Amino acid sequence: MMGMKVAKHVDQLRDIIRFWRGQGLKIGFVPTMGYLHEGHQSLIRRAAEENDKVVVSVFVNQMQFGPNEDFDAYPRDFDRDCQKCEEAGADLVFHPDNEDMYEEDFITYVDMTGLTQGLCGKTRPIHFRGVCTIVTKLFNLVTPDRAYFGQKDAQQLAVITRMARDLNMNIEIIGCPIVREDDGLAKSSRNTYLSAEEREAALVLSKALRAAKEKIEAGEKSAEVIQNFLKEAIETEPLAKVDYASAVTWPALEEKEYMEGEMLVAVAVYIGKTRLIDNVIVDIAE
Ligand code: AMP
């Protein structure tokens, strides 16, 4: 260990942050739910390049999970996470208990209209309220100069960017590219749920997105054509069930009959019981 610190409690975290702030150090922050992989590590590495100190939080935030979602099953391995954080250049890992983050009589939420209604918000109606609330709490604790989010969760990146701007949080939100397995599957902690057969089937997400991108680059401008193309491509895989396949403006997430400018082409697909997401951002040629 090269001296990476672990804080389990809010007070421990605040003490360390106060000390760093007193030295005038710039702080980069990477919020995660743990079970870290190369995707998370790419965010930590980038934060280490651009800041004096890097804080990573590892907290599976129950508030952002629906009643029938996978909160209990969500994979956890804190010792391994600490190794991955240190390897990637983190200085402090914040790993609070639920009780540390939420008082029993907690009643305050950060919520958003518009951006959170479509895409994942349709099937996960309380998800982004949970995300905005925990990220705000973590921002208040860590007081970062910059915070790093993966484009893997593109809607989340758009939501957090807007929240930070709307609420004058004075934190630079930095989006980072999707890290993929060699065969194209976007890395995700949830990939551990997949059986060998499902892992193979899961390739259909990135394959369909790649094909849709090519179609757009070849001149297709109709959002509906692209959406239908994606649905059909994904449903050729018997284990796959489409939750949504959408092409919306980036980062406003608005529907448009004819695509123009930067567009987010995004899918959510059940592979067996596991819900996976993936996307690509395309710049539509004039
Ligand atoms: P999570 O632990 O899934 O909540 O993710 C924590 C952060 O890591 C989020 O900002 C994610 O977008 C980001 N992330 C997760 N998977 C990837 C990936 N494959 N590539 C890039 N960033 C990722």
PDB file of N, CA, C and O in Angstrom, residues 112-122 128 151 153-162 227 244 246-256 260 262-266 279-281:
ATOM      1  N   MET A 112     -35.442  16.069 -10.507  1.00  0.00           N
ATOM      2  CA  MET A 112     -35.319  16.806 -11.752  1.00  0.00           C
ATOM      3  C   MET A 112     -36.495  16.448 -12.639  1.00  0.00           C
ATOM      4  O   MET A 112     -36.966  15.315 -12.615  1.00  0.00           O
ATOM      5  N   THR A 113     -36.952  17.408 -13.445  1.00  0.00           N
ATOM      6  CA  THR A 113     -38.005  17.093 -14.407  1.00  0.00           C
ATOM      7  C   THR A 113     -37.354  17.028 -15.789  1.00  0.00           C
ATOM      8  O   THR A 113     -36.211  17.404 -15.954  1.00  0.00           O
ATOM      9  N   GLY A 114     -38.083  16.547 -16.756  1.00  0.00           N
ATOM     10  CA  GLY A 114     -37.598  16.594 -18.145  1.00  0.00           C
ATOM     11  C   GLY A 114     -36.579  15.521 -18.464  1.00  0.00           C
ATOM     12  O   GLY A 114     -36.939  14.442 -18.926  1.00  0.00           O
ATOM     13  N   LEU A 115     -35.332  15.799 -18.183  1.00  0.00           N
ATOM     14  CA  LEU A 115     -34.248  14.886 -18.563  1.00  0.00           C
ATOM     15  C   LEU A 115     -34.404  13.470 -18.015  1.00  0.00           C
ATOM     16  O   LEU A 115     -33.806  12.530 -18.525  1.00  0.00           O
ATOM     17  N   THR A 116     -35.136  13.337 -16.925  1.00  0.00           N
ATOM     18  CA  THR A 116     -35.199  12.031 -16.243  1.00  0.00           C
ATOM     19  C   THR A 116     -36.454  11.230 -16.595  1.00  0.00           C
ATOM     20  O   THR A 116     -36.675  10.153 -16.056  1.00  0.00           O
ATOM     21  N   GLN A 117     -37.277  11.772 -17.528  1.00  0.00           N
ATOM     22  CA  GLN A 117     -38.541  11.078 -17.819  1.00  0.00           C
ATOM     23  C   GLN A 117     -38.363   9.955 -18.855  1.00  0.00           C
ATOM     24  O   GLN A 117     -38.982   8.911 -18.726  1.00  0.00           O
ATOM     25  N   GLY A 118     -37.529  10.194 -19.853  1.00  0.00           N
ATOM     26  CA  GLY A 118     -37.388   9.219 -20.942  1.00  0.00           C
ATOM     27  C   GLY A 118     -36.321   8.177 -20.651  1.00  0.00           C
ATOM     28  O   GLY A 118     -35.824   8.068 -19.528  1.00  0.00           O
ATOM     29  N   LEU A 119     -35.965   7.410 -21.669  1.00  0.00           N
ATOM     30  CA  LEU A 119     -34.903   6.402 -21.600  1.00  0.00           C
ATOM     31  C   LEU A 119     -35.036   5.558 -20.332  1.00  0.00           C
ATOM     32  O   LEU A 119     -36.079   4.981 -20.086  1.00  0.00           O
ATOM     33  N   CYS A 120     -33.997   5.498 -19.492  1.00  0.00           N
ATOM     34  CA  CYS A 120     -34.045   4.649 -18.294  1.00  0.00           C
ATOM     35  C   CYS A 120     -35.111   5.112 -17.292  1.00  0.00           C
ATOM     36  O   CYS A 120     -35.610   4.316 -16.499  1.00  0.00           O
ATOM     37  N   GLY A 121     -35.458   6.424 -17.338  1.00  0.00           N
ATOM     38  CA  GLY A 121     -36.462   6.948 -16.403  1.00  0.00           C
ATOM     39  C   GLY A 121     -37.835   6.324 -16.591  1.00  0.00           C
ATOM     40  O   GLY A 121     -38.648   6.280 -15.668  1.00  0.00           O
ATOM     41  N   LYS A 122     -38.109   5.819 -17.798  1.00  0.00           N
ATOM     42  CA  LYS A 122     -39.416   5.208 -18.067  1.00  0.00           C
ATOM     43  C   LYS A 122     -39.637   3.947 -17.244  1.00  0.00           C
ATOM     44  O   LYS A 122     -40.678   3.784 -16.618  1.00  0.00           O
ATOM     45  N   PHE A 128     -33.455   8.267 -10.918  1.00  0.00           N
ATOM     46  CA  PHE A 128     -32.628   9.481 -10.998  1.00  0.00           C
ATOM     47  C   PHE A 128     -32.796  10.389  -9.783  1.00  0.00           C
ATOM     48  O   PHE A 128     -31.887  11.139  -9.445  1.00  0.00           O
ATOM     49  N   GLN A 151     -19.560   7.785 -19.799  1.00  0.00           N
ATOM     50  CA  GLN A 151     -20.589   7.913 -20.829  1.00  0.00           C
ATOM     51  C   GLN A 151     -21.406   6.617 -20.942  1.00  0.00           C
ATOM     52  O   GLN A 151     -22.466   6.591 -21.541  1.00  0.00           O
ATOM     53  N   ASP A 153     -23.174   5.413 -18.704  1.00  0.00           N
ATOM     54  CA  ASP A 153     -24.473   5.835 -18.178  1.00  0.00           C
ATOM     55  C   ASP A 153     -24.740   7.246 -18.707  1.00  0.00           C
ATOM     56  O   ASP A 153     -24.663   8.226 -17.977  1.00  0.00           O
ATOM     57  N   ALA A 154     -25.046   7.324 -20.004  1.00  0.00           N
ATOM     58  CA  ALA A 154     -25.093   8.629 -20.676  1.00  0.00           C
ATOM     59  C   ALA A 154     -26.176   9.529 -20.087  1.00  0.00           C
ATOM     60  O   ALA A 154     -25.960  10.726 -19.894  1.00  0.00           O
ATOM     61  N   GLN A 155     -27.345   8.934 -19.807  1.00  0.00           N
ATOM     62  CA  GLN A 155     -28.420   9.767 -19.250  1.00  0.00           C
ATOM     63  C   GLN A 155     -27.999  10.323 -17.893  1.00  0.00           C
ATOM     64  O   GLN A 155     -28.242  11.492 -17.589  1.00  0.00           O
ATOM     65  N   GLN A 156     -27.348   9.487 -17.089  1.00  0.00           N
ATOM     66  CA  GLN A 156     -26.853   9.937 -15.785  1.00  0.00           C
ATOM     67  C   GLN A 156     -25.854  11.098 -15.955  1.00  0.00           C
ATOM     68  O   GLN A 156     -25.913  12.095 -15.221  1.00  0.00           O
ATOM     69  N   LEU A 157     -24.959  10.976 -16.926  1.00  0.00           N
ATOM     70  CA  LEU A 157     -23.981  12.040 -17.187  1.00  0.00           C
ATOM     71  C   LEU A 157     -24.695  13.346 -17.552  1.00  0.00           C
ATOM     72  O   LEU A 157     -24.348  14.420 -17.039  1.00  0.00           O
ATOM     73  N   ALA A 158     -25.726  13.259 -18.403  1.00  0.00           N
ATOM     74  CA  ALA A 158     -26.481  14.455 -18.798  1.00  0.00           C
ATOM     75  C   ALA A 158     -27.211  15.044 -17.590  1.00  0.00           C
ATOM     76  O   ALA A 158     -27.230  16.265 -17.391  1.00  0.00           O
ATOM     77  N   VAL A 159     -27.803  14.176 -16.777  1.00  0.00           N
ATOM     78  CA  VAL A 159     -28.572  14.612 -15.604  1.00  0.00           C
ATOM     79  C   VAL A 159     -27.664  15.304 -14.581  1.00  0.00           C
ATOM     80  O   VAL A 159     -27.971  16.384 -14.078  1.00  0.00           O
ATOM     81  N   ILE A 160     -26.524  14.709 -14.296  1.00  0.00           N
ATOM     82  CA  ILE A 160     -25.614  15.270 -13.285  1.00  0.00           C
ATOM     83  C   ILE A 160     -25.016  16.591 -13.778  1.00  0.00           C
ATOM     84  O   ILE A 160     -24.882  17.548 -13.018  1.00  0.00           O
ATOM     85  N   THR A 161     -24.694  16.646 -15.066  1.00  0.00           N
ATOM     86  CA  THR A 161     -24.154  17.883 -15.628  1.00  0.00           C
ATOM     87  C   THR A 161     -25.163  19.022 -15.465  1.00  0.00           C
ATOM     88  O   THR A 161     -24.833  20.128 -15.051  1.00  0.00           O
ATOM     89  N   ARG A 162     -26.433  18.704 -15.755  1.00  0.00           N
ATOM     90  CA  ARG A 162     -27.471  19.724 -15.657  1.00  0.00           C
ATOM     91  C   ARG A 162     -27.729  20.104 -14.205  1.00  0.00           C
ATOM     92  O   ARG A 162     -27.900  21.279 -13.872  1.00  0.00           O
ATOM     93  N   GLN A 227     -34.411   3.603 -34.610  1.00  0.00           N
ATOM     94  CA  GLN A 227     -34.974   2.900 -33.462  1.00  0.00           C
ATOM     95  C   GLN A 227     -35.503   1.518 -33.842  1.00  0.00           C
ATOM     96  O   GLN A 227     -35.236   0.522 -33.159  1.00  0.00           O
ATOM     97  N   TYR A 244     -35.703  -0.376 -24.180  1.00  0.00           N
ATOM     98  CA  TYR A 244     -35.871   0.725 -25.130  1.00  0.00           C
ATOM     99  C   TYR A 244     -34.699   0.758 -26.110  1.00  0.00           C
ATOM    100  O   TYR A 244     -33.611   0.259 -25.818  1.00  0.00           O
ATOM    101  N   SER A 246     -33.431   4.001 -28.473  1.00  0.00           N
ATOM    102  CA  SER A 246     -33.792   5.395 -28.739  1.00  0.00           C
ATOM    103  C   SER A 246     -32.657   6.163 -29.394  1.00  0.00           C
ATOM    104  O   SER A 246     -31.490   5.893 -29.139  1.00  0.00           O
ATOM    105  N   ALA A 247     -33.045   7.165 -30.170  1.00  0.00           N
ATOM    106  CA  ALA A 247     -32.075   8.141 -30.672  1.00  0.00           C
ATOM    107  C   ALA A 247     -32.616   9.503 -30.264  1.00  0.00           C
ATOM    108  O   ALA A 247     -33.690   9.906 -30.695  1.00  0.00           O
ATOM    109  N   VAL A 248     -31.900  10.186 -29.366  1.00  0.00           N
ATOM    110  CA  VAL A 248     -32.335  11.498 -28.860  1.00  0.00           C
ATOM    111  C   VAL A 248     -31.171  12.475 -28.953  1.00  0.00           C
ATOM    112  O   VAL A 248     -30.011  12.059 -29.069  1.00  0.00           O
ATOM    113  N   THR A 249     -31.490  13.758 -28.851  1.00  0.00           N
ATOM    114  CA  THR A 249     -30.424  14.759 -28.953  1.00  0.00           C
ATOM    115  C   THR A 249     -29.514  14.656 -27.736  1.00  0.00           C
ATOM    116  O   THR A 249     -29.934  14.268 -26.646  1.00  0.00           O
ATOM    117  N   TRP A 250     -28.252  14.979 -27.932  1.00  0.00           N
ATOM    118  CA  TRP A 250     -27.280  14.965 -26.844  1.00  0.00           C
ATOM    119  C   TRP A 250     -26.748  16.380 -26.621  1.00  0.00           C
ATOM    120  O   TRP A 250     -26.345  17.006 -27.613  1.00  0.00           O
ATOM    121  N   PRO A 251     -26.726  16.903 -25.380  1.00  0.00           N
ATOM    122  CA  PRO A 251     -27.120  16.237 -24.142  1.00  0.00           C
ATOM    123  C   PRO A 251     -28.513  16.608 -23.642  1.00  0.00           C
ATOM    124  O   PRO A 251     -28.834  16.350 -22.478  1.00  0.00           O
ATOM    125  N   ALA A 252     -29.380  17.186 -24.500  1.00  0.00           N
ATOM    126  CA  ALA A 252     -30.710  17.610 -24.031  1.00  0.00           C
ATOM    127  C   ALA A 252     -31.703  16.446 -23.953  1.00  0.00           C
ATOM    128  O   ALA A 252     -32.752  16.554 -23.332  1.00  0.00           O
ATOM    129  N   LEU A 253     -31.367  15.329 -24.598  1.00  0.00           N
ATOM    130  CA  LEU A 253     -32.187  14.112 -24.590  1.00  0.00           C
ATOM    131  C   LEU A 253     -33.599  14.348 -25.133  1.00  0.00           C
ATOM    132  O   LEU A 253     -34.573  13.824 -24.614  1.00  0.00           O
ATOM    133  N   GLU A 254     -33.680  15.131 -26.193  1.00  0.00           N
ATOM    134  CA  GLU A 254     -34.985  15.411 -26.793  1.00  0.00           C
ATOM    135  C   GLU A 254     -35.210  14.544 -28.023  1.00  0.00           C
ATOM    136  O   GLU A 254     -34.272  14.254 -28.774  1.00  0.00           O
ATOM    137  N   GLU A 255     -36.492  14.187 -28.217  1.00  0.00           N
ATOM    138  CA  GLU A 255     -36.827  13.404 -29.401  1.00  0.00           C
ATOM    139  C   GLU A 255     -36.878  14.326 -30.616  1.00  0.00           C
ATOM    140  O   GLU A 255     -37.279  15.474 -30.496  1.00  0.00           O
ATOM    141  N   LYS A 256     -36.471  13.806 -31.730  1.00  0.00           N
ATOM    142  CA  LYS A 256     -36.484  14.577 -32.986  1.00  0.00           C
ATOM    143  C   LYS A 256     -36.813  13.628 -34.112  1.00  0.00           C
ATOM    144  O   LYS A 256     -36.263  12.531 -34.148  1.00  0.00           O
ATOM    145  N   GLU A 260     -30.234  15.498 -36.022  1.00  0.00           N
ATOM    146  CA  GLU A 260     -29.224  16.491 -36.440  1.00  0.00           C
ATOM    147  C   GLU A 260     -28.330  16.820 -35.259  1.00  0.00           C
ATOM    148  O   GLU A 260     -28.714  16.644 -34.110  1.00  0.00           O
ATOM    149  N   GLU A 262     -25.428  16.487 -32.461  1.00  0.00           N
ATOM    150  CA  GLU A 262     -25.012  15.313 -31.695  1.00  0.00           C
ATOM    151  C   GLU A 262     -26.232  14.546 -31.212  1.00  0.00           C
ATOM    152  O   GLU A 262     -27.140  15.130 -30.620  1.00  0.00           O
ATOM    153  N   MET A 263     -26.238  13.247 -31.491  1.00  0.00           N
ATOM    154  CA  MET A 263     -27.360  12.395 -31.080  1.00  0.00           C
ATOM    155  C   MET A 263     -26.848  11.270 -30.188  1.00  0.00           C
ATOM    156  O   MET A 263     -25.798  10.669 -30.456  1.00  0.00           O
ATOM    157  N   LEU A 264     -27.611  10.975 -29.143  1.00  0.00           N
ATOM    158  CA  LEU A 264     -27.327   9.820 -28.292  1.00  0.00           C
ATOM    159  C   LEU A 264     -28.182   8.658 -28.786  1.00  0.00           C
ATOM    160  O   LEU A 264     -29.411   8.754 -28.815  1.00  0.00           O
ATOM    161  N   VAL A 265     -27.521   7.603 -29.229  1.00  0.00           N
ATOM    162  CA  VAL A 265     -28.236   6.402 -29.652  1.00  0.00           C
ATOM    163  C   VAL A 265     -28.035   5.384 -28.531  1.00  0.00           C
ATOM    164  O   VAL A 265     -26.910   4.969 -28.254  1.00  0.00           O
ATOM    165  N   ALA A 266     -29.122   5.048 -27.841  1.00  0.00           N
ATOM    166  CA  ALA A 266     -28.983   4.300 -26.583  1.00  0.00           C
ATOM    167  C   ALA A 266     -29.958   3.136 -26.517  1.00  0.00           C
ATOM    168  O   ALA A 266     -31.077   3.228 -27.013  1.00  0.00           O
ATOM    169  N   ASN A 279     -24.579   2.528 -25.347  1.00  0.00           N
ATOM    170  CA  ASN A 279     -24.942   3.645 -26.218  1.00  0.00           C
ATOM    171  C   ASN A 279     -23.750   4.081 -27.044  1.00  0.00           C
ATOM    172  O   ASN A 279     -22.613   3.680 -26.793  1.00  0.00           O
ATOM    173  N   VAL A 280     -24.070   4.945 -28.003  1.00  0.00           N
ATOM    174  CA  VAL A 280     -23.014   5.576 -28.789  1.00  0.00           C
ATOM    175  C   VAL A 280     -23.494   6.998 -29.083  1.00  0.00           C
ATOM    176  O   VAL A 280     -24.700   7.232 -29.252  1.00  0.00           O
ATOM    177  N   ILE A 281     -22.591   7.958 -29.060  1.00  0.00           N
ATOM    178  CA  ILE A 281     -22.939   9.336 -29.421  1.00  0.00           C
ATOM    179  C   ILE A 281     -22.414   9.592 -30.836  1.00  0.00           C
ATOM    180  O   ILE A 281     -21.245   9.331 -31.121  1.00  0.00           O
TER     181      ILE A 281
END
